[in-house]
Each structure stands twice: as C-alpha cells, then as structure tokens.
GROMACS .gro file of C-alpha atoms in nm:
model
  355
    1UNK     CA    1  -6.666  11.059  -7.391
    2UNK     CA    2  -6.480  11.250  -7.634
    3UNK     CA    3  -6.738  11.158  -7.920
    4UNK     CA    4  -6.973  11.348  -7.714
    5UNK     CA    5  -6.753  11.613  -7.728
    6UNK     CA    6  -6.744  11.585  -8.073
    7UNK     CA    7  -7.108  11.564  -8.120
    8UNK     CA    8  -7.206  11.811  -7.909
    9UNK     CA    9  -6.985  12.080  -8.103
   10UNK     CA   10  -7.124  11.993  -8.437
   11UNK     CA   11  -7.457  12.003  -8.287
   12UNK     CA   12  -7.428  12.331  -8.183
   13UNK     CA   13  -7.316  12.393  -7.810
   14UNK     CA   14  -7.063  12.681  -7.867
   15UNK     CA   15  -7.224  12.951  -7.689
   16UNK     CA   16  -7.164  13.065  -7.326
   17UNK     CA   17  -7.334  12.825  -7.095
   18UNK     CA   18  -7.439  12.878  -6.762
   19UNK     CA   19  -7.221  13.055  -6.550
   20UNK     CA   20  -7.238  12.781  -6.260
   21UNK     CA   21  -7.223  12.511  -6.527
   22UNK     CA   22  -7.474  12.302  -6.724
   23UNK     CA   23  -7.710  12.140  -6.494
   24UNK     CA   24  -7.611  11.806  -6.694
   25UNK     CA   25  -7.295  11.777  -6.579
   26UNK     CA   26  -7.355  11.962  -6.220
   27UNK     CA   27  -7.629  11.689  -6.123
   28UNK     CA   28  -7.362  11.402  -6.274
   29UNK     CA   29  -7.128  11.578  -6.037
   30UNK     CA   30  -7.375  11.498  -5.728
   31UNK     CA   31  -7.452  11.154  -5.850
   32UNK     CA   32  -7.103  11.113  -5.828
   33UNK     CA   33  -7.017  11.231  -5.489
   34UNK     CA   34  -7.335  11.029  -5.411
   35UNK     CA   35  -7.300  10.713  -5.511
   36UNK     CA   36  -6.891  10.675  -5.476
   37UNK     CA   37  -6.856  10.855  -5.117
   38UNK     CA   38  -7.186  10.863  -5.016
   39UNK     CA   39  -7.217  11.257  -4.920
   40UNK     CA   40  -7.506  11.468  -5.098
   41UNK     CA   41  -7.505  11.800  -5.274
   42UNK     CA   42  -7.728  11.975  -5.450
   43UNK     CA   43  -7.660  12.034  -5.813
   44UNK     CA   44  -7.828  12.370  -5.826
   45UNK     CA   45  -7.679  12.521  -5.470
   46UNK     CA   46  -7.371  12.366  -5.409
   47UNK     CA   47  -7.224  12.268  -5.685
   48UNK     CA   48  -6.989  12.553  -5.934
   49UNK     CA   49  -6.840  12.427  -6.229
   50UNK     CA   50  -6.485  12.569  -6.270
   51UNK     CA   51  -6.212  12.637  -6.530
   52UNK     CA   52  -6.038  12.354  -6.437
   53UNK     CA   53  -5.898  12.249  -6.039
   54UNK     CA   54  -5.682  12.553  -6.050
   55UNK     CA   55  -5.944  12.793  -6.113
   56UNK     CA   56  -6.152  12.637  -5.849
   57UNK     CA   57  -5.849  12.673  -5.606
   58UNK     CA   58  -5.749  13.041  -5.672
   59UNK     CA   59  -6.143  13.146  -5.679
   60UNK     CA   60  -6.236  12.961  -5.357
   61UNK     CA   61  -5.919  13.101  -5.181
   62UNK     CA   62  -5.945  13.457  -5.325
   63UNK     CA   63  -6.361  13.466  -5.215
   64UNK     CA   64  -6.272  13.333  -4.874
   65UNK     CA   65  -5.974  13.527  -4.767
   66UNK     CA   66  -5.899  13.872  -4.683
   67UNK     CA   67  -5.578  14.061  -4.678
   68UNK     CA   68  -5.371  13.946  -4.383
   69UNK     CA   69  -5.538  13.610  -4.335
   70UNK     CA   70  -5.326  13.312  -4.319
   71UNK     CA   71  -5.400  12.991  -4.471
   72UNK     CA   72  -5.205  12.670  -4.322
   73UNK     CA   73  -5.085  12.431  -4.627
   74UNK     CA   74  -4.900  12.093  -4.660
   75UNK     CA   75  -4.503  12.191  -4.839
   76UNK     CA   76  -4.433  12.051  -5.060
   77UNK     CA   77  -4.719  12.193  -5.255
   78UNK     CA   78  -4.858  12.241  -5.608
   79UNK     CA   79  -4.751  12.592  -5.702
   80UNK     CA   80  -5.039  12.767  -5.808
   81UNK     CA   81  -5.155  12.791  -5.429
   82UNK     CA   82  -4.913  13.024  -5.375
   83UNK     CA   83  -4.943  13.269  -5.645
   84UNK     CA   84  -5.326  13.237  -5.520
   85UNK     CA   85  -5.280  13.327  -5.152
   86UNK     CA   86  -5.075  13.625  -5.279
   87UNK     CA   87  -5.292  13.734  -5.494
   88UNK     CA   88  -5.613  13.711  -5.213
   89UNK     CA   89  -5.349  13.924  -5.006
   90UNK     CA   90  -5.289  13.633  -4.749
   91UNK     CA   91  -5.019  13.470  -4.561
   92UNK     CA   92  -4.869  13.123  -4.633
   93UNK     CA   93  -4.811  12.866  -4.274
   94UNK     CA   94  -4.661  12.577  -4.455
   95UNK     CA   95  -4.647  12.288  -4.233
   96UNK     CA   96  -4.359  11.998  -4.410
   97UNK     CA   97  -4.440  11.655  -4.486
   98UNK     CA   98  -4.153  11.396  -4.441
   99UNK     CA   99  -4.068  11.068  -4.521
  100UNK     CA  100  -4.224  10.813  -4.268
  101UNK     CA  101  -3.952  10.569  -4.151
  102UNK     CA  102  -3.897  10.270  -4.341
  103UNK     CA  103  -3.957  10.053  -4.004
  104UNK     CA  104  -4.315  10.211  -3.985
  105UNK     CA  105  -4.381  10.246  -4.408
  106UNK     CA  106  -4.201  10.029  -4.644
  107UNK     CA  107  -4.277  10.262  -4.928
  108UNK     CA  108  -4.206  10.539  -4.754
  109UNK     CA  109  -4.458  10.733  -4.738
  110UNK     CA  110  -4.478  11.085  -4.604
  111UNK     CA  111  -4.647  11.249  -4.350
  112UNK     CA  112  -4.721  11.524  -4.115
  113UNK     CA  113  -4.651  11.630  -3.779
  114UNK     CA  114  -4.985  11.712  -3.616
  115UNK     CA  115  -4.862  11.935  -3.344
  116UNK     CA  116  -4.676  12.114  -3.610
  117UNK     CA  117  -5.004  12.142  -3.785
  118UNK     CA  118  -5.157  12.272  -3.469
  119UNK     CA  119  -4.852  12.550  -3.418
  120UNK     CA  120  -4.884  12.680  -3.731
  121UNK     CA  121  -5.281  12.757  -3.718
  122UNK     CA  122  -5.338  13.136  -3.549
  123UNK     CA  123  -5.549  13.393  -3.486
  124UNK     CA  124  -5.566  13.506  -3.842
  125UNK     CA  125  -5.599  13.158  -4.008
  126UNK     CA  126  -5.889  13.159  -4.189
  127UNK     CA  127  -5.830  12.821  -4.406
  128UNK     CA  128  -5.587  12.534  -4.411
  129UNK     CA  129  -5.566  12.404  -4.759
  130UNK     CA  130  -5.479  12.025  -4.792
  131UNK     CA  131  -5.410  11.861  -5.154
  132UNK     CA  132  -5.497  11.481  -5.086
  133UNK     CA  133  -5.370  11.233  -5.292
  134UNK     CA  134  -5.087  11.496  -5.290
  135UNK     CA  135  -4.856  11.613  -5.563
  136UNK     CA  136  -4.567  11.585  -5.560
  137UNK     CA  137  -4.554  11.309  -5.321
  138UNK     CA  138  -4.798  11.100  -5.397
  139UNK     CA  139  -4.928  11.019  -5.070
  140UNK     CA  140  -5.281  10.954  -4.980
  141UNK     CA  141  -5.371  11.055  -4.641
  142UNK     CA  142  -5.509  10.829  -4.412
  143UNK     CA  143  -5.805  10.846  -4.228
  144UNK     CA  144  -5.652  10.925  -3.878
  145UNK     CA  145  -5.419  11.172  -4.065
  146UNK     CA  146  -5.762  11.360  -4.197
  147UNK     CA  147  -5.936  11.256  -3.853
  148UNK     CA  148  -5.631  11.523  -3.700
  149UNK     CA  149  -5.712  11.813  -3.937
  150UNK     CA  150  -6.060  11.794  -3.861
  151UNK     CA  151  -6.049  11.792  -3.499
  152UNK     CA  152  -5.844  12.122  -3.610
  153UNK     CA  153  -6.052  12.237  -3.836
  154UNK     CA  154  -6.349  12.221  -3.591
  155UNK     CA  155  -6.172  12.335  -3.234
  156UNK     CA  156  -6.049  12.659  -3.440
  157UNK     CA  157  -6.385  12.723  -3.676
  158UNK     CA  158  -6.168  12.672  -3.986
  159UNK     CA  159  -6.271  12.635  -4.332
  160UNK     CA  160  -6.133  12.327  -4.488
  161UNK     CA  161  -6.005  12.357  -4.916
  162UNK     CA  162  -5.938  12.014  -4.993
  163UNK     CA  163  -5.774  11.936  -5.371
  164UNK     CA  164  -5.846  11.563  -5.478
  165UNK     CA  165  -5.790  11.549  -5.840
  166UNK     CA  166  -5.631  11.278  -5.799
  167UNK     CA  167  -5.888  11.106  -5.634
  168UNK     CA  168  -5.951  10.833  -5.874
  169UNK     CA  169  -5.571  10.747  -5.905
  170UNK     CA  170  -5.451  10.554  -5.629
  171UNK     CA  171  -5.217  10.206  -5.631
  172UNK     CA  172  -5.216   9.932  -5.420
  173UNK     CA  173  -5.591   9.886  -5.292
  174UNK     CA  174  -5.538  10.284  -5.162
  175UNK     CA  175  -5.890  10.439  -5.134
  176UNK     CA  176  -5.964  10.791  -5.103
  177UNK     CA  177  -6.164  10.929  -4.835
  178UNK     CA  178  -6.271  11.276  -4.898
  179UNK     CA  179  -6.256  11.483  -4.573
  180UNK     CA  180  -6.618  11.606  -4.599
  181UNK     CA  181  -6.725  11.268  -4.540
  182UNK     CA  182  -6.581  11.289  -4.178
  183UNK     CA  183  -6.865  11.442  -3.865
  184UNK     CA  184  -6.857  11.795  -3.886
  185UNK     CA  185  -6.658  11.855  -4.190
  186UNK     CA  186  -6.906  11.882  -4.473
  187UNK     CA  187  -7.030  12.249  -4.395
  188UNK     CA  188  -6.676  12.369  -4.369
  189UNK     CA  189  -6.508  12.231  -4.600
  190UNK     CA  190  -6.462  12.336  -4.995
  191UNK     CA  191  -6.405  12.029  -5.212
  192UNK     CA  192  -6.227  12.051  -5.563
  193UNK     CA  193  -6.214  11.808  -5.798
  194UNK     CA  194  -6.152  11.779  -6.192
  195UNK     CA  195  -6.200  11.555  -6.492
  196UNK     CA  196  -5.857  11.668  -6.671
  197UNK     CA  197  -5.684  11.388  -6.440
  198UNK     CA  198  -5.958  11.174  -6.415
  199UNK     CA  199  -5.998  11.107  -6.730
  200UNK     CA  200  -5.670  11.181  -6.890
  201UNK     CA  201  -5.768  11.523  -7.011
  202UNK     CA  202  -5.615  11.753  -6.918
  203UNK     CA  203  -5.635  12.009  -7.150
  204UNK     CA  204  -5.981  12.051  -7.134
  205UNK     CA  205  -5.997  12.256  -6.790
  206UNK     CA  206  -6.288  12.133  -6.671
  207UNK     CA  207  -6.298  12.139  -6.310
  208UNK     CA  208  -6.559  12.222  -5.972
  209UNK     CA  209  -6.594  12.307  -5.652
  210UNK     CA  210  -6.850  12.090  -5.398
  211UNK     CA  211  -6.961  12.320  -5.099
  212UNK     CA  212  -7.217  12.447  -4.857
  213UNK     CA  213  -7.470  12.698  -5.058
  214UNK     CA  214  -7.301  12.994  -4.900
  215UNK     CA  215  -6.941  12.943  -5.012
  216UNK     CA  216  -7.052  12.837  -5.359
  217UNK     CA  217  -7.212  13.201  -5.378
  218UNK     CA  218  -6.884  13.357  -5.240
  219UNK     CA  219  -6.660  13.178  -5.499
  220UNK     CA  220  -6.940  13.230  -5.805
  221UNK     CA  221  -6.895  13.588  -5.708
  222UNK     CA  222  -6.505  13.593  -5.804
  223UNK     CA  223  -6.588  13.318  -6.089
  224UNK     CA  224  -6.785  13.528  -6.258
  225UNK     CA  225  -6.512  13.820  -6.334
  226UNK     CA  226  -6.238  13.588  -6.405
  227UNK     CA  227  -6.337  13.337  -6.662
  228UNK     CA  228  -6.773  13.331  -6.614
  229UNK     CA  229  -6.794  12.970  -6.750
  230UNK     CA  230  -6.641  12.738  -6.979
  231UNK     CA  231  -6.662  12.517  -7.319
  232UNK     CA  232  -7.022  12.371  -7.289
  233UNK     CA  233  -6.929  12.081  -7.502
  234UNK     CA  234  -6.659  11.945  -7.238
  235UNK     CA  235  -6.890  11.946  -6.996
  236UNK     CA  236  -7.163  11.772  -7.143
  237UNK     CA  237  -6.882  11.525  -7.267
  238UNK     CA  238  -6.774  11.519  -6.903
  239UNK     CA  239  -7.125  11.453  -6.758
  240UNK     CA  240  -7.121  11.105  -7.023
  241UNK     CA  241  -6.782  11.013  -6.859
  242UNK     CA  242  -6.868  11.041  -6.487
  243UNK     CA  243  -7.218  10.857  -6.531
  244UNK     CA  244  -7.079  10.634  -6.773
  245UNK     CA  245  -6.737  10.575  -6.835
  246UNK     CA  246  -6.614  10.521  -6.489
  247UNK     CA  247  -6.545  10.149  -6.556
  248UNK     CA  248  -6.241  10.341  -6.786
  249UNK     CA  249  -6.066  10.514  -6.548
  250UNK     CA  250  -6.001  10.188  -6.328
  251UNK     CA  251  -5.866  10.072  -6.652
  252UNK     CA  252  -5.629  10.366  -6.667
  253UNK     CA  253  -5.573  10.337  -6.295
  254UNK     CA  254  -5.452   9.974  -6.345
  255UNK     CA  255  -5.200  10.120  -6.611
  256UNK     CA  256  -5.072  10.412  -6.393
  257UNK     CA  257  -5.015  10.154  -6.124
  258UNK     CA  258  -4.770   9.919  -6.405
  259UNK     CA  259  -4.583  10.282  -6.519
  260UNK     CA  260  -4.526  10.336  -6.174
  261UNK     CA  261  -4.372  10.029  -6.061
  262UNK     CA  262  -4.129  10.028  -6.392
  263UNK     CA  263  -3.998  10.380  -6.318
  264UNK     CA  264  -3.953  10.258  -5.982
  265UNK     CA  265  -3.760  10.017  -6.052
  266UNK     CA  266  -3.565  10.256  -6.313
  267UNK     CA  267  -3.534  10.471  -6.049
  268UNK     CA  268  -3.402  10.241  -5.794
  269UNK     CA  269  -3.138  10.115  -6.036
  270UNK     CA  270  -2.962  10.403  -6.000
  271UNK     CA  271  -2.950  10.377  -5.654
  272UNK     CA  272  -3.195  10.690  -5.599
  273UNK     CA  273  -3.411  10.618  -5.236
  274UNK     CA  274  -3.760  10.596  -5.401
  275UNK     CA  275  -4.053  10.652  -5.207
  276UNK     CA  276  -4.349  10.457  -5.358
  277UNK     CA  277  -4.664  10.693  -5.448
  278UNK     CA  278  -5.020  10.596  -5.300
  279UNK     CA  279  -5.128  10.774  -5.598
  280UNK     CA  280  -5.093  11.074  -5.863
  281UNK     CA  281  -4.840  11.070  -6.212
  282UNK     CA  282  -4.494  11.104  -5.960
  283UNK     CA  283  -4.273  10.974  -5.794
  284UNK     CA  284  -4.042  11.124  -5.537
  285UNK     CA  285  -3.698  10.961  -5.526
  286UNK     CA  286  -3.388  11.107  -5.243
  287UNK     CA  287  -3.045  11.164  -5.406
  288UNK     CA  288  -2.852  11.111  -5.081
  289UNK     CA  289  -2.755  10.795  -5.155
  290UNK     CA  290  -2.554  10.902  -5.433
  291UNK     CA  291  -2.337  11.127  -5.189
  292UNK     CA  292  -2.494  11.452  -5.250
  293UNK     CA  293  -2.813  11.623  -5.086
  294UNK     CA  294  -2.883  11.902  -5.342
  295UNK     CA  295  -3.183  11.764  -5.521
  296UNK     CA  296  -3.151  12.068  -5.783
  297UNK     CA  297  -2.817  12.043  -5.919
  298UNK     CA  298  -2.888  11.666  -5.916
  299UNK     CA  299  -3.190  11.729  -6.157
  300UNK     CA  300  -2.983  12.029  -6.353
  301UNK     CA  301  -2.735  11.779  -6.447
  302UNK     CA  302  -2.931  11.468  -6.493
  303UNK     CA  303  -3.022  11.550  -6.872
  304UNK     CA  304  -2.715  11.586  -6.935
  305UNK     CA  305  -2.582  11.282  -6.790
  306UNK     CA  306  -2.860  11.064  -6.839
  307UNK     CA  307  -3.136  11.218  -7.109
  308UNK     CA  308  -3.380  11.229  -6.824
  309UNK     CA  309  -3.560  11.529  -6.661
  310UNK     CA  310  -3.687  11.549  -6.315
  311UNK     CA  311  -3.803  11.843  -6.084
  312UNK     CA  312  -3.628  11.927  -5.759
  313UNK     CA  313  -3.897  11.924  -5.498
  314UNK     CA  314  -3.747  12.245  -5.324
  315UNK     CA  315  -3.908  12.445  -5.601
  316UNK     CA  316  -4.262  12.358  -5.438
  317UNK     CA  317  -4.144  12.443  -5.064
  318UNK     CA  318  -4.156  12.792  -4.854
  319UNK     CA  319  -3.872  12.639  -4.689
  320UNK     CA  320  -3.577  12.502  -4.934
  321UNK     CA  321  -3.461  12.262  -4.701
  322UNK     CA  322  -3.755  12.039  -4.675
  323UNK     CA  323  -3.744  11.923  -5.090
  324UNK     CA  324  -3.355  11.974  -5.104
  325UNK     CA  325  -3.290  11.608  -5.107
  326UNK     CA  326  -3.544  11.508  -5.335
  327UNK     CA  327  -3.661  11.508  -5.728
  328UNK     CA  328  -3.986  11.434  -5.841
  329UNK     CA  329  -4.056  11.194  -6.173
  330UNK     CA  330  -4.371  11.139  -6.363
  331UNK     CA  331  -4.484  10.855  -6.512
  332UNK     CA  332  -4.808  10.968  -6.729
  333UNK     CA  333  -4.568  10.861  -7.013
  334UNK     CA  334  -4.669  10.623  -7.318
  335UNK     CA  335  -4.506  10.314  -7.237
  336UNK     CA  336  -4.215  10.300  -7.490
  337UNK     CA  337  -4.075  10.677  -7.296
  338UNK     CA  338  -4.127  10.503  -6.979
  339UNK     CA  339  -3.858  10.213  -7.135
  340UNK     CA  340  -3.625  10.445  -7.275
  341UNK     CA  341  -3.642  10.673  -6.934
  342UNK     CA  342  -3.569  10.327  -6.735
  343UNK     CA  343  -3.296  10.215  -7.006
  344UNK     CA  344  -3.104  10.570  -6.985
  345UNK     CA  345  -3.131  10.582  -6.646
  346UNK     CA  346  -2.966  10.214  -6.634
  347UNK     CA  347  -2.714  10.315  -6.887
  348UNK     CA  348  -2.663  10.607  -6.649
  349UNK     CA  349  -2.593  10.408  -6.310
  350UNK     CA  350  -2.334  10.156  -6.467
  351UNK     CA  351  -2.132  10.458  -6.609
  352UNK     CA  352  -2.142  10.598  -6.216
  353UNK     CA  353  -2.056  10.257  -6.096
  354UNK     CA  354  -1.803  10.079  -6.292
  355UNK     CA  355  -1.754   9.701  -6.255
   0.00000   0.00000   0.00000
C-alpha cells in the first residue's frame, strides 16, 4: 500500500482530485462495506471521501444541525465532537458509560443506561452521535446495546452518526456490527470510517462518510468550503489496501491484541483496576485502588514517579465526575516502549509497596 503511494506520486497524481473522492477508492469503499457487513452503497451517491474521520465528523454534524439542536453522545468521548457541536451552534446531552460489574463482565466492560439514553433525547435532538468501538474505553457495543439506540433512533425520527474507526481492531473474537446493518437504520444513519487506524496511518487523513444520497449532498455542501478534497495519491494507495491488503490488518490486529494484554498486565502490577478493551489503542485502568479517586493528579504525577504518561478520562467528559477515577493508556507502542512502560511501572509499584 504505501508503494502505491509512492508510485502514484511519481507518476503524477498531485493535482486536486475529485471533490467527493476518486471513484477508485469510493467504489473500494462499497466493496468493502459489501462484502465485510453485507450493506450496499453506491460509490457515486453515497459515498464522500473525507479529510480524515474527524473531518467527516465535524462536516456531517455541522450540515445536519442547526443552532439550538441537541445531539445526544456517549461521555466519555473523543474531543473533537465537542468543538464540532459548538461550532454547528448545538447543544451537547451526554449520556455516561460505566463500568459493567465484574459479576456480569470479567473485563469490565462499560456500558450505558438505556433509559438514561432515552431521558436525555428531546424535542430539539436532531442526532445522537455514538463512537463504536469507543475511545477511550475501548468497548465494542453489543448488538442489543445498538438494538436500544435504534429502537430510539426510529420512535423519535433521529439521525444516527456512528464513528467506527476502529472497526477493524477488536480482541478476543469481538466483531463489529455497524448499526446501519440493523432494520430501519441504514437511511438514518451517517457512517464514518477511516484508513489512518486501519491501516496504521494515521497521518495520512484519509477518511469517509457512508450515507443515504441526501445527507452525502448536505455534508459535500460544508466539505467543499473547508478542505474540498484531499492527497489523490493516499487514496488510490488506500483503495490497494482495502481490496487488497486486508489479510494485513488482521496481522496488526493480532499484534494490538499481544500489546494489550502486556500493558495490562503492567498495569495491573501496580495495582490499577484495569478494564480490558474490546478494541481500539487504550486501555482504561481506575486508580481507586491505590486510595485516591482523582484520576488527574494521579496521571500529573505519574511521570514523575514512574516515567509513564497517561490521560485522565475526565478531560473527555461534560460531567468531571464520570472519568474522575480513571486514566486512559495506549498501547500503539513498538514493542521495546511497551517493555520499558511495563518495567517502570513495576519499578514504580514495589517503591509504593515495600516488602
């Protein structure tokens, strides 16, 4: 894949390509959906090639809202949504996930509430915005989970922004089920995906948005003023990797799934409670059992005291209270950080605990 990149460079493709995206890599992007998930789209309609998932996000959410609508999101939540319903002029209802009880989920998955999720939608929602596999907690919602915000979706005419660019990344036998596979759900429901993840990279920002005709025209509206298109060489590169270089990314998968389960057990050295992701680069750990519940000044000091950084997961909540207790850790690390991380953070826990 990134010899075609090469290639295609040298060959010439550095000019502005199509604004919706080369049709190469926009009918890839419907053999894709096609013959992994079994949903159709048509490459020339209903499919927008994007700056990357973020672009896709803000575009889809500042075509489809207007000032004073209210979209209904899953805290925590990746952090560009926010800036994005701002910027459309809209109104966050965060609904929390929490940690499902050990008895119920070993790994400790979280979860939502579904008559929370039902409380906060309104008479002004207008979208509820889902990120599934989820960062930061790496949790892959179930079917019944995504059976419950469709029923919602449907009773209350909502349109449906789903982010699953981590779709390909999930541990453990997890598979994804996009939400426009369930009745009902594929003519509401805006679907955005990404190869940066994918196919580890990330840098090259190429993203896109799967939709009915209708919302692909309202986002390609907004598109077109922020960024119009996007290196034509990545995409054609892209296009190589999703028809033929799938086999790959299970390879990369399989790795992600070994990183994981040694910063786990880093993690669980130090006598953090981790909560084992279904998927994504993170994990989520809870500093109560070291005797304190501030997740931030937990990860403020932990470079100092250990050489090892991790994000508080308040910093992705409306409401503080629902991250204070945890940090999030990635593992998209070469393998000899992910030993030093796991021997610091050992190094780290016999200092706390003396024999």
């Amino acid at each position: 894949m990134l010899e075609q990149a090469v290639e295609a460079i040298r060959g010439g493709l550095n000019q502005y390509p199509p604004g919706p995206g080369l049709p190469p890599l926009r009918q890839a992007i419907a053999a894709h959906r096609k013959a992994r998930y079994g949903i159709s789209y048509d490459p020339d309609t209903e499919i927008l090639v994007t700056v990357g998932a973020t672009e896709a996000i803000s575009a889809t959410i500042l075509a489809l809202c207007e000032t004073g609508d209210e979209v209904v999101l899953l805290e925590p939540y990746y952090d560009s949504y926010a800036a994005a319903i701002a910027l459309a002029g809209a109104v966050r209802r965060p609904v929390p996930l929490r940690p499902v009880p050990r008895e119920t989920d070993a790994g400790g998955r979280f979860s939502f509430d579904v008559q929370e999720l039902r409380a906060a939608v309104t008479d002004r929602t207008r979208l509820l915005l889902i990120n599934s596999p989820h960062n930061p907690t790496g949790t892959s919602l179930t079917i019944e989970e995504l059976q419950q915000i469709a029923d919602l979706a449907i009773e209350r005419d909502l349109i449906v922004v789903t982010d699953e660019v981590y779709e390909h990344l999930t541990f453990d036998g997890v598979v994804h089920t996009p939400i426009a596979t369930l009745p009902g759900m594929r003519d509401r429901t805006v679907t955005v995906s990404s190869a940066g993840k994918t196919f580890s990279v990330t840098g090259w920002k190429v993203g896109w948005i799967c939709a009915p005709s209708a919302f692909v025209r309202a986002v390609t509206t907004v598109k077109q003023f922020l960024t119009f298109t996007h290196s034509g060489a990545m995409q054609l590169a892209v296009a190589h990797g999703l028809l033929r270089e799938m086999e790959w990314v299970e390879a990369l998968r399989s790795s992600l799934q070994l990183r994981r389960d040694r910063l786990v057990e880093g993690l669980a050295a130090v006598g953090l409670d981790v909560h084992v992701p279904e998927a994504t680069y993170f994990i989520v750990a809870d500093v109560r059992p070291l005797g304190t519940d501030d997740g931030e000044a937990f990860a403020r000091a932990l470079p100092h005291d250990a050489g090892v950084v991790g994000i508080p997961v308040g910093v992705f909540c409306d409401n503080a209270e629902t991250g204070r207790p945890f940090v999030r850790f990635a593992f998209c690390k070469r393998d000899d950080v992910l030993d030093e991380a796991v021997d610091r953070l050992v190094t780290y826990a016999r200092r706390r605990r003396p024999v």
